[in-house]
Short mmCIF file of N, CA and C in Angstrom, two decimals:
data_model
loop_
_atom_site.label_atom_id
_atom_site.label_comp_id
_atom_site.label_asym_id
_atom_site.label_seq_id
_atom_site.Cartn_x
_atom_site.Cartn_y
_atom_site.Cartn_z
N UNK A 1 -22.70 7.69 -40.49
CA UNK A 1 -22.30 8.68 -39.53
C UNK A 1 -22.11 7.98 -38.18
N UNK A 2 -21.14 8.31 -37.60
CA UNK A 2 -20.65 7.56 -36.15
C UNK A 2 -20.13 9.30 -35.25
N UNK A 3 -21.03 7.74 -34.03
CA UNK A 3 -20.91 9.35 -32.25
C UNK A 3 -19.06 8.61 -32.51
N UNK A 4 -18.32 9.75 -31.70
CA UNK A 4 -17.38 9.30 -31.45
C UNK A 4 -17.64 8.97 -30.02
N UNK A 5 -16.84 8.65 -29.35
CA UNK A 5 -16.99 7.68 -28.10
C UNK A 5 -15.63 8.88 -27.02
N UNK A 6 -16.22 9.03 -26.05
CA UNK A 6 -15.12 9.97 -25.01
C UNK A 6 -13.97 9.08 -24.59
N UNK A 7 -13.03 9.19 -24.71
CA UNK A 7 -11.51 8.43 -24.40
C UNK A 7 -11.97 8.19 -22.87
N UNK A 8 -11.31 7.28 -22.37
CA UNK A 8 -11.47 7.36 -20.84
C UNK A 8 -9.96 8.24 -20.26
N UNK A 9 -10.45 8.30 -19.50
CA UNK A 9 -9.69 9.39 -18.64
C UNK A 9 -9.35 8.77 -17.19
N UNK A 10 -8.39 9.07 -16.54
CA UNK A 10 -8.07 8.54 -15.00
C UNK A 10 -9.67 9.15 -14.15
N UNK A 11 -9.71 10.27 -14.21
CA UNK A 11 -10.82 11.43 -13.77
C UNK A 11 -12.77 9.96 -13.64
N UNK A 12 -12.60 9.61 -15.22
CA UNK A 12 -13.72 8.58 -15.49
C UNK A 12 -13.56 7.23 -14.97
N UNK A 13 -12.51 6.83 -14.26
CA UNK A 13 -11.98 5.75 -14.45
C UNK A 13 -11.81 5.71 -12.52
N UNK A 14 -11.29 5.90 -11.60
CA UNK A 14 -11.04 6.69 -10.44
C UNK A 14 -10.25 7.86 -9.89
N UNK A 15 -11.57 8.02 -8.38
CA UNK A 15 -11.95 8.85 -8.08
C UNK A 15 -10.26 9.81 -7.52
N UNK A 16 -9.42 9.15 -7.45
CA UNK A 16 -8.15 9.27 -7.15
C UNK A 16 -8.04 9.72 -6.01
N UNK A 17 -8.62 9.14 -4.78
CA UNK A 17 -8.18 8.99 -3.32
C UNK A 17 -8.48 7.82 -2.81
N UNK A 18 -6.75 7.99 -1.97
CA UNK A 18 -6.78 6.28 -1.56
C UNK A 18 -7.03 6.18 0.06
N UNK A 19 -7.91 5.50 0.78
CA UNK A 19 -8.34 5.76 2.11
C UNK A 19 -6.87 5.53 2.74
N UNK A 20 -6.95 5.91 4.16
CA UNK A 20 -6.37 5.66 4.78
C UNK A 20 -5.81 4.49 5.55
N UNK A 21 -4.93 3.70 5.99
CA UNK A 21 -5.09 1.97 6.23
C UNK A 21 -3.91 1.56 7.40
N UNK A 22 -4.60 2.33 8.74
CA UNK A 22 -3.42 2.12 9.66
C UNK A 22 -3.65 0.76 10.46
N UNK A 23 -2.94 -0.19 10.83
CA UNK A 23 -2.74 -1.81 11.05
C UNK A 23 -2.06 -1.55 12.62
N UNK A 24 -3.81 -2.24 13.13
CA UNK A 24 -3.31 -2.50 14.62
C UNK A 24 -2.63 -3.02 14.96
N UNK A 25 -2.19 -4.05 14.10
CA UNK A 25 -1.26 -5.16 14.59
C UNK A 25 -0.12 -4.43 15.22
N UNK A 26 0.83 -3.70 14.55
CA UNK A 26 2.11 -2.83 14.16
C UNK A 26 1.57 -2.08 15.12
N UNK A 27 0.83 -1.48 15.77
CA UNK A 27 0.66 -0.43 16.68
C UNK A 27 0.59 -0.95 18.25
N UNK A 28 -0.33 -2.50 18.18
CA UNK A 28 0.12 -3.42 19.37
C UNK A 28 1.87 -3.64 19.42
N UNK A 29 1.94 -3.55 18.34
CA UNK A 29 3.53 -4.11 18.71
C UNK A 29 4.55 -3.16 19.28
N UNK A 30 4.45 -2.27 18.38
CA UNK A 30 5.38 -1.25 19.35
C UNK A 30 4.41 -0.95 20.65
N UNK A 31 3.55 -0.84 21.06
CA UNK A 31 3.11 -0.69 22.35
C UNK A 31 3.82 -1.03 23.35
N UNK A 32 4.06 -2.81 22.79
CA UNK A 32 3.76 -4.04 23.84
C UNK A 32 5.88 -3.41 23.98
N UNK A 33 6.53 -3.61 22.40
CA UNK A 33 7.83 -3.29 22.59
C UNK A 33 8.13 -1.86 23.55
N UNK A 34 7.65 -1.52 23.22
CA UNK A 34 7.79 -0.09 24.04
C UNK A 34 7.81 0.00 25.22
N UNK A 35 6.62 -0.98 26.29
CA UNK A 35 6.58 -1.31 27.81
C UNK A 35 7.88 -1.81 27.67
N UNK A 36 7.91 -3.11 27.20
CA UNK A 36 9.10 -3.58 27.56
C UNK A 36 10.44 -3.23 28.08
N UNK A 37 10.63 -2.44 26.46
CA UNK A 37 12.06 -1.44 26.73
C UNK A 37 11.77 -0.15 28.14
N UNK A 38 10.81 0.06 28.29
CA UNK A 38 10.95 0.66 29.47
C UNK A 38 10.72 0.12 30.85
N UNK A 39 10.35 -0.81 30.70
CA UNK A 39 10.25 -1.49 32.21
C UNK A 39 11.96 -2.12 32.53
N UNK A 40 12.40 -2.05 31.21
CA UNK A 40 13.97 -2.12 31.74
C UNK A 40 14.80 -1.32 32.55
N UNK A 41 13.88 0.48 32.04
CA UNK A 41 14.51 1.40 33.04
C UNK A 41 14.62 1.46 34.13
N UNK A 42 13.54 1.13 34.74
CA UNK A 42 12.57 1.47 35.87
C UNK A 42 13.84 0.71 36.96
N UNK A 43 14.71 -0.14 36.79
CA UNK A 43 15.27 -0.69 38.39
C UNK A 43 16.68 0.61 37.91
N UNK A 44 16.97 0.91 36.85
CA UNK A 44 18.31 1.70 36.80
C UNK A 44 17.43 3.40 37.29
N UNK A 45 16.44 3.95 36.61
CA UNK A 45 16.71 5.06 36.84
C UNK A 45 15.32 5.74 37.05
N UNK A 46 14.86 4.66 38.12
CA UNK A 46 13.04 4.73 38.32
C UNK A 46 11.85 4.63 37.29
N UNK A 47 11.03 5.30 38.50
CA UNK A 47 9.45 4.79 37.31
C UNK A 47 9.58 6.05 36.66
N UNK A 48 9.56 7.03 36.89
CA UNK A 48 9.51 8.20 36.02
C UNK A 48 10.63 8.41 34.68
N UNK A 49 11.68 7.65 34.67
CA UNK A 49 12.77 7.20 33.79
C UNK A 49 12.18 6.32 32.69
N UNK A 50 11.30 5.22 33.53
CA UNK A 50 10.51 4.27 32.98
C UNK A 50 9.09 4.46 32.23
N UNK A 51 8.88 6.05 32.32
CA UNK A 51 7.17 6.66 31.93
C UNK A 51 8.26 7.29 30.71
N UNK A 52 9.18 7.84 30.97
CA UNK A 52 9.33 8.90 30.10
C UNK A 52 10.12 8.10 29.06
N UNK A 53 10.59 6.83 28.61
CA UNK A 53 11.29 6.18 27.84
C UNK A 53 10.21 5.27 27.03
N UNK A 54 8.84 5.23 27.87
CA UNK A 54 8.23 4.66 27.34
C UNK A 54 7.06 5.60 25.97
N UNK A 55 6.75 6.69 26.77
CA UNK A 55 6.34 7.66 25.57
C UNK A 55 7.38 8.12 24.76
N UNK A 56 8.92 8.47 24.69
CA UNK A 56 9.32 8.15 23.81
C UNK A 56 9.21 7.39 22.53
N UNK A 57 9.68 5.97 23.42
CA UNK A 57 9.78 4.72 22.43
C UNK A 57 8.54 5.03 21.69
N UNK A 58 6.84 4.95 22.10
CA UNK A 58 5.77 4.70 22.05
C UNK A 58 6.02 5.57 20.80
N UNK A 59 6.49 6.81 20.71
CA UNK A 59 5.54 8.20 19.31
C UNK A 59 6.84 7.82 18.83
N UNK A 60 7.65 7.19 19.11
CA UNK A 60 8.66 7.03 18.37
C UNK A 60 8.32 6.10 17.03
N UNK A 61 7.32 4.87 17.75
CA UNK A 61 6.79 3.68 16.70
C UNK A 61 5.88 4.34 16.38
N UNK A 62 5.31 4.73 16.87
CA UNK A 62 3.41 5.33 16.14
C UNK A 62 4.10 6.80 14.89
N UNK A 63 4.96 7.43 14.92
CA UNK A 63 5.74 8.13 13.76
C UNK A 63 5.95 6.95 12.72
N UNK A 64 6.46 5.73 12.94
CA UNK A 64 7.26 5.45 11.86
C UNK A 64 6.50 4.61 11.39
N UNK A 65 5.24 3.88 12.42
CA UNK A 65 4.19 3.40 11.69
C UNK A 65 3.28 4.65 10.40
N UNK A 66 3.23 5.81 11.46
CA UNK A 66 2.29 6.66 10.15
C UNK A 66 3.05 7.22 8.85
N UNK A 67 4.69 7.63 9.13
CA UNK A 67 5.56 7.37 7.67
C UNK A 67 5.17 6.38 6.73
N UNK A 68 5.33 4.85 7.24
CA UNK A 68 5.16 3.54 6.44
C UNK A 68 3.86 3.69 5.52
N UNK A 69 2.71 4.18 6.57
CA UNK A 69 1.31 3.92 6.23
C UNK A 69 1.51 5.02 4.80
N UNK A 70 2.29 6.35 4.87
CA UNK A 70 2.05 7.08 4.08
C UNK A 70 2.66 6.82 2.95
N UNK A 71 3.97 6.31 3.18
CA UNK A 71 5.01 5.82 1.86
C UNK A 71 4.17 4.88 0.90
N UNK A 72 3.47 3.79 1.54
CA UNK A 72 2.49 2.71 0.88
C UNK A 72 1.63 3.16 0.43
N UNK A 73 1.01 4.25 1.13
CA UNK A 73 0.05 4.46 0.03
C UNK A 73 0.35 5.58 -0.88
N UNK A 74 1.23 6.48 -0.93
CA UNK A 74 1.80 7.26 -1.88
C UNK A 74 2.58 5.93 -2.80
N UNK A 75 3.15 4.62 -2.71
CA UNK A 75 3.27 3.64 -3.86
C UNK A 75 1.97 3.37 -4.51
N UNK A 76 0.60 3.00 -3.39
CA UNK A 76 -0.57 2.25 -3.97
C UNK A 76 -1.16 3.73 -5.08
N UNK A 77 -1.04 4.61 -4.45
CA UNK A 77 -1.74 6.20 -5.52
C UNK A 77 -0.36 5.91 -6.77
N UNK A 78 0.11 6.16 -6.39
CA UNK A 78 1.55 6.53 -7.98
C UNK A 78 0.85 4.77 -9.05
N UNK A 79 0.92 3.83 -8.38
CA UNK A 79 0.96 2.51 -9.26
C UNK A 79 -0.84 2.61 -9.96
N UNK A 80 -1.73 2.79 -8.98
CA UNK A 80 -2.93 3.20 -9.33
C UNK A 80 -3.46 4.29 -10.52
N UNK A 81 -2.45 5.69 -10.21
CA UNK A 81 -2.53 6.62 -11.31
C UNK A 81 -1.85 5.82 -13.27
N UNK A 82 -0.60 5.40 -12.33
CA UNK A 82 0.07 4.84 -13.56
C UNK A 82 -0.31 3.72 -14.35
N UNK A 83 -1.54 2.59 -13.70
CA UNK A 83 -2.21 1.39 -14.68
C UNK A 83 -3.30 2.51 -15.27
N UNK A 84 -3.65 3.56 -14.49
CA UNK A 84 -5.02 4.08 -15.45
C UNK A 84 -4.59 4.92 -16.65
N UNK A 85 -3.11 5.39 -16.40
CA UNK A 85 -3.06 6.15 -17.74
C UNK A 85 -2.21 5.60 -18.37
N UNK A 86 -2.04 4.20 -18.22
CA UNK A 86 -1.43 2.89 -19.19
C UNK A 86 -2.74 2.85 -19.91
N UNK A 87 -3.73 3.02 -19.75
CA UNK A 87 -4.80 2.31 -20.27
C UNK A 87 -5.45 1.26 -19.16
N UNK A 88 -5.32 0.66 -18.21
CA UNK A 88 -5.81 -0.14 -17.46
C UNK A 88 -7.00 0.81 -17.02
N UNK A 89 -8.55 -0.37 -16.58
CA UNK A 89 -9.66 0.32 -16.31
C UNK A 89 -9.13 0.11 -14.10
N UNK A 90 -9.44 1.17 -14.06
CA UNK A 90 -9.62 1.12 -12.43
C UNK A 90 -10.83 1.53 -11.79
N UNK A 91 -11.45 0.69 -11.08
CA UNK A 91 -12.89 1.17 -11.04
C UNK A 91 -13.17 1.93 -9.86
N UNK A 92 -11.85 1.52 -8.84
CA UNK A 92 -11.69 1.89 -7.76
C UNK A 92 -10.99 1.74 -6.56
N UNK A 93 -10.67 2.07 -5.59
CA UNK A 93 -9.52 1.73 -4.20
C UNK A 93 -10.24 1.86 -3.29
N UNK A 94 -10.27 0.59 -2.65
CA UNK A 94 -10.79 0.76 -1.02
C UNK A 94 -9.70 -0.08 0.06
N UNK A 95 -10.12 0.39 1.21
CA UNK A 95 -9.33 -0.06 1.83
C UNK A 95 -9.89 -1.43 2.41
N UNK A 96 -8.94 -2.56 2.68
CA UNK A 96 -9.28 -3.94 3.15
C UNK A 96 -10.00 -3.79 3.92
N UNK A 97 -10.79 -4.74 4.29
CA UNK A 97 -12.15 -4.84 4.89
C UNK A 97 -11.62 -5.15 6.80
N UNK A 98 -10.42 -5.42 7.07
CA UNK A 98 -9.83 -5.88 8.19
C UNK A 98 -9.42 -4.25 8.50
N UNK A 99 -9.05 -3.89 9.57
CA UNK A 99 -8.12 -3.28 10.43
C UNK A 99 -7.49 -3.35 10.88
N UNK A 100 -7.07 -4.99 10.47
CA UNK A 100 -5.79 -5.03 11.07
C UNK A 100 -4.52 -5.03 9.85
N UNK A 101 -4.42 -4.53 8.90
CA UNK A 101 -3.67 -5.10 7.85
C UNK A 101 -3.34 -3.16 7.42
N UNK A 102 -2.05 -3.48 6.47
CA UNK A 102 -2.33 -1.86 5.98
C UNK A 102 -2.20 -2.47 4.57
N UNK A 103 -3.22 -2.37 3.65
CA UNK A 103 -3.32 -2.93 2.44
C UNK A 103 -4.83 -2.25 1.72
N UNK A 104 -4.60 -2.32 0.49
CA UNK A 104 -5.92 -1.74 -0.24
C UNK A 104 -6.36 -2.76 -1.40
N UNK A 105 -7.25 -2.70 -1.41
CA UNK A 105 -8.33 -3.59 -2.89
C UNK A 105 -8.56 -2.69 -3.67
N UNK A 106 -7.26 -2.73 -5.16
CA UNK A 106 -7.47 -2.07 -6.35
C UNK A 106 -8.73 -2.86 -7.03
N UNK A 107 -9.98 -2.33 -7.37
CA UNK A 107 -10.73 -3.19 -8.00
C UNK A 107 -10.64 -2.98 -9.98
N UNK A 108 -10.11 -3.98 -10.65
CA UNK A 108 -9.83 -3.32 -11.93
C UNK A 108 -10.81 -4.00 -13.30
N UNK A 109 -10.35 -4.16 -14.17
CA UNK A 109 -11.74 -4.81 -15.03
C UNK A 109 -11.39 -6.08 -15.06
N UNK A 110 -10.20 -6.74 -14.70
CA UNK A 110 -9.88 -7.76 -14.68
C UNK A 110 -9.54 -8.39 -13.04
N UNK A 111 -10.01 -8.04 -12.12
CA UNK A 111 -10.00 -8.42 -11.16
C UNK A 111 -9.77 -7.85 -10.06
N UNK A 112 -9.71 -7.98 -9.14
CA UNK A 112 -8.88 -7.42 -7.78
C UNK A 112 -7.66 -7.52 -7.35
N UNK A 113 -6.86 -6.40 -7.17
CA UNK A 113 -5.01 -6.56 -6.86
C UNK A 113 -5.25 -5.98 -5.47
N UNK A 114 -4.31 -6.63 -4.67
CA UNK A 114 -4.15 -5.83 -3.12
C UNK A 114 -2.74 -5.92 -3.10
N UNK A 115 -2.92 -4.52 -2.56
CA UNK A 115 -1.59 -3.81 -2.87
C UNK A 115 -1.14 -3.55 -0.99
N UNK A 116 -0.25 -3.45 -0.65
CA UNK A 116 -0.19 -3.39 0.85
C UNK A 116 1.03 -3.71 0.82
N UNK A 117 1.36 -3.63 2.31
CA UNK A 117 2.81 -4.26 3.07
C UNK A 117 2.90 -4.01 4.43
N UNK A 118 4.24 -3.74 4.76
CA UNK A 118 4.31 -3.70 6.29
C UNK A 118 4.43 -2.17 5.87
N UNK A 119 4.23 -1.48 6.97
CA UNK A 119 4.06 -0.29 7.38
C UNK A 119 4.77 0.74 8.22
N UNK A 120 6.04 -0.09 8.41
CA UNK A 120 6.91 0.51 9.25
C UNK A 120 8.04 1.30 8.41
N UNK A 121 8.60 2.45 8.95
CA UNK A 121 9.21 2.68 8.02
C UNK A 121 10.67 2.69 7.73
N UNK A 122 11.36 1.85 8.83
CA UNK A 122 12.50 1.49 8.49
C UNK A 122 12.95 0.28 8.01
N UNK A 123 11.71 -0.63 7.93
CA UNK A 123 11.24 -2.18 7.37
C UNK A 123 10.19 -1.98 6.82
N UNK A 124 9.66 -0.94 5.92
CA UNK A 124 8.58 -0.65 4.95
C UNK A 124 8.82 -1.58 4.20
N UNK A 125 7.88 -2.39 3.88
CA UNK A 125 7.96 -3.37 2.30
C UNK A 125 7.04 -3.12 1.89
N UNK A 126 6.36 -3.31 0.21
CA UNK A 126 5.60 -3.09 -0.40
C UNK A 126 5.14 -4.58 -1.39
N UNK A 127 3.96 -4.66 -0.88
CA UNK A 127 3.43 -6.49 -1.21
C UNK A 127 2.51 -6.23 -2.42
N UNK A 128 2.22 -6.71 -3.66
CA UNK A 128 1.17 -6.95 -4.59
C UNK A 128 1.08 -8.35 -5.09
N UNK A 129 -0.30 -8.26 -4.74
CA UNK A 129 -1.41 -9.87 -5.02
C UNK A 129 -2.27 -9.60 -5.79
N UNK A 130 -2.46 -10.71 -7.02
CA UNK A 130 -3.26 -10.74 -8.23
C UNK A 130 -3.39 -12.25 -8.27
N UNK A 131 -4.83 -12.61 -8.48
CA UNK A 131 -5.37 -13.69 -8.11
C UNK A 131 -4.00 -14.81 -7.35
N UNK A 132 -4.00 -14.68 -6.35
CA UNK A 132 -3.37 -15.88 -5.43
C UNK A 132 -1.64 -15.46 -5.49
N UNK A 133 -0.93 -15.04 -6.32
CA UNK A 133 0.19 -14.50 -6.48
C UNK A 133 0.68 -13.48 -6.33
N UNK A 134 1.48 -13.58 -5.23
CA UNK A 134 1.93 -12.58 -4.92
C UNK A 134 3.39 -11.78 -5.11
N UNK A 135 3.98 -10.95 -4.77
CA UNK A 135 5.52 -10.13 -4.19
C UNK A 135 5.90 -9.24 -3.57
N UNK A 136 6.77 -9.16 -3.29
CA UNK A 136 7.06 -7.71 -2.42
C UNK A 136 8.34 -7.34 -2.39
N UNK A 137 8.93 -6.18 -2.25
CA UNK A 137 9.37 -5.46 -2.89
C UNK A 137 10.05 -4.37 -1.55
N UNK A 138 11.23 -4.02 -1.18
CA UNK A 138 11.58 -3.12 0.12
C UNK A 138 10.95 -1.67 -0.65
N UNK A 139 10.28 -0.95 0.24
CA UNK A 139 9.43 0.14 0.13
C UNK A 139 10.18 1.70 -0.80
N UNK A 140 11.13 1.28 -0.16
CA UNK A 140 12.53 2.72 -0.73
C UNK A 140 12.95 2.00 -2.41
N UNK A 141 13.63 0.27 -2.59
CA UNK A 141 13.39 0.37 -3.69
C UNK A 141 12.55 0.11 -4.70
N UNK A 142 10.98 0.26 -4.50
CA UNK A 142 9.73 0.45 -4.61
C UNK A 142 10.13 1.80 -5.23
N UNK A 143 10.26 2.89 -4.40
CA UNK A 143 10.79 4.12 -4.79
C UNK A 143 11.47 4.25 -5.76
N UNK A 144 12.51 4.27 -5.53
CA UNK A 144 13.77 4.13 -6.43
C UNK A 144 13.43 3.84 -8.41
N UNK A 145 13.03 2.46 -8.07
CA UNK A 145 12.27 2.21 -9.65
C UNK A 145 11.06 1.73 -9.36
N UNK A 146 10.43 2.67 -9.37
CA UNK A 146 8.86 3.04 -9.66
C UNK A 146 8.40 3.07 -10.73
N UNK A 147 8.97 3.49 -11.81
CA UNK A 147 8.57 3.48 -13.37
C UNK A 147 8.33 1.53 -13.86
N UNK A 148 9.71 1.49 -13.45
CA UNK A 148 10.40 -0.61 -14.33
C UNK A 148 9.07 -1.30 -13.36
N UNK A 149 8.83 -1.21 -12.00
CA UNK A 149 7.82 -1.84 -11.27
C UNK A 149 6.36 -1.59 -11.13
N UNK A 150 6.63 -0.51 -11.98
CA UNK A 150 4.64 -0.23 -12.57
C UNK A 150 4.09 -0.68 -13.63
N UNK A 151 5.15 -0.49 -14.09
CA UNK A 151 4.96 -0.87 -15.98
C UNK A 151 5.09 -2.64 -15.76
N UNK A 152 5.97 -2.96 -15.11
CA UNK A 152 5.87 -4.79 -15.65
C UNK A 152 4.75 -5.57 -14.36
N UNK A 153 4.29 -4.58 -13.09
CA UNK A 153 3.06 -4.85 -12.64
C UNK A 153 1.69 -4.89 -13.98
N UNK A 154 1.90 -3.61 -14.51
CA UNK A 154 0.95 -3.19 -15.78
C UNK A 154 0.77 -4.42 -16.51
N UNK A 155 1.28 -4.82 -17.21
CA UNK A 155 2.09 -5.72 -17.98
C UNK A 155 0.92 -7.24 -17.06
N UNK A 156 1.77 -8.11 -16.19
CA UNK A 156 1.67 -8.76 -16.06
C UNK A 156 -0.35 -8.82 -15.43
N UNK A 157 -0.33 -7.48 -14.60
CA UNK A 157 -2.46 -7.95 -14.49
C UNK A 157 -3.25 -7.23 -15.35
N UNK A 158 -2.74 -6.15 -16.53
CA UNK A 158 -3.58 -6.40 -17.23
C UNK A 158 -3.61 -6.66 -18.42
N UNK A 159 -2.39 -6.76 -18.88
CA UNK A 159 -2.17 -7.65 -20.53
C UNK A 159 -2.25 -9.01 -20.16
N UNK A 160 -1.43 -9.81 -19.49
CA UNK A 160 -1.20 -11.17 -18.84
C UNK A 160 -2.60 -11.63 -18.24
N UNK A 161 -2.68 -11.05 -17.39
CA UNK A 161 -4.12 -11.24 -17.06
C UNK A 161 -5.73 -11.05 -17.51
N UNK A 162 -5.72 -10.42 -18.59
CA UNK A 162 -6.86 -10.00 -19.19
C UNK A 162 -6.57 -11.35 -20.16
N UNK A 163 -5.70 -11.60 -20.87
CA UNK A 163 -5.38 -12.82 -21.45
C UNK A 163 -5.48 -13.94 -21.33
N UNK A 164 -5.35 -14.15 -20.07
CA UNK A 164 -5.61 -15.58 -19.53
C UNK A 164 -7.09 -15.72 -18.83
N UNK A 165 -7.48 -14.58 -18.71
CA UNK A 165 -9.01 -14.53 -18.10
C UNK A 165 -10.08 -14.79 -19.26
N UNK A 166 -9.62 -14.55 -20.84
CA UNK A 166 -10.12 -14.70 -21.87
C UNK A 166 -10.50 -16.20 -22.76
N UNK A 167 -9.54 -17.25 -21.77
CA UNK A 167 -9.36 -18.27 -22.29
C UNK A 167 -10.10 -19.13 -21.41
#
């Protein structure tokens, strides 16, 4: 007589929320771009030309930084859901230990993948690293084929990689 054993489930497997991972870097930058472009105003059409071009510019970058941040991690959740109900074990998602980066540590049974990119969202890219190797990928066609780039991610860290970790 045999227990049967409970299938794993995404639910058993993770908790399925991915933190949040906004990158100072990208937020200094449009800052610093943002003075800039407005201190250009300031001799054509004053300082108040020069305040008001600069909060522009400013929520103009801090929007397209928090788009980016969201597109990436709506890739890191979709690729995350899709290795666990490949069968891949996911034990869990946290976000990188820096603040300055927008990237997450998939932790899986075969190792750690960080999944991340830039964060902007008209130069959104989407980066994945598995022991030392990396790629990346423009964020939209990340989108686009999401299925062909989950499945041969799948593929390569945890068939490929469970394989070579065996030897």
């Amino acid at each position: 007589m045999q227990l049967e054993q409970r299938s794993r489930t995404t639910e058993a497997d993770w908790s399925g929320t991915i933190p949040n991972a906004f990158d100072g870097r990208i937020v200094g930058v449009v800052v610093v771009l943002a003075g800039l472009a407005a201190s250009l105003n300031v001799p054509y059409g004053g300082l108040s030309l020069g305040v008001a071009a600069f909060v522009l510019l400013l929520a103009g970058g801090v929007i397209g930084h928090v788009l980016g941040e969201r597109q990436l991690r709506r890739l890191t959740d979709g690729l995350v859901a899709h290795w666990s109900a490949a069968g891949g074990t996911v034990d869990g998602v946290t976000r990188s230990a820096n603040g300055m980066r927008t990237e997450w540590t998939v932790h899986t049974s075969v190792g750690d993948v960080t999944v991340g990119g830039i964060a902007l969202v008209p130069i959104a890219r989407l980066s994945v690293e598995y022991q030392g190797v990396g790629d990346s990928v423009d964020a939209s066609d990340a989108e686009a084929n999401f299925d062909t780039i989950a499945d041969e991610l799948y593929e390569e860290i945890f068939e490929f990689g469970a394989s070579a970790r065996g030897r």
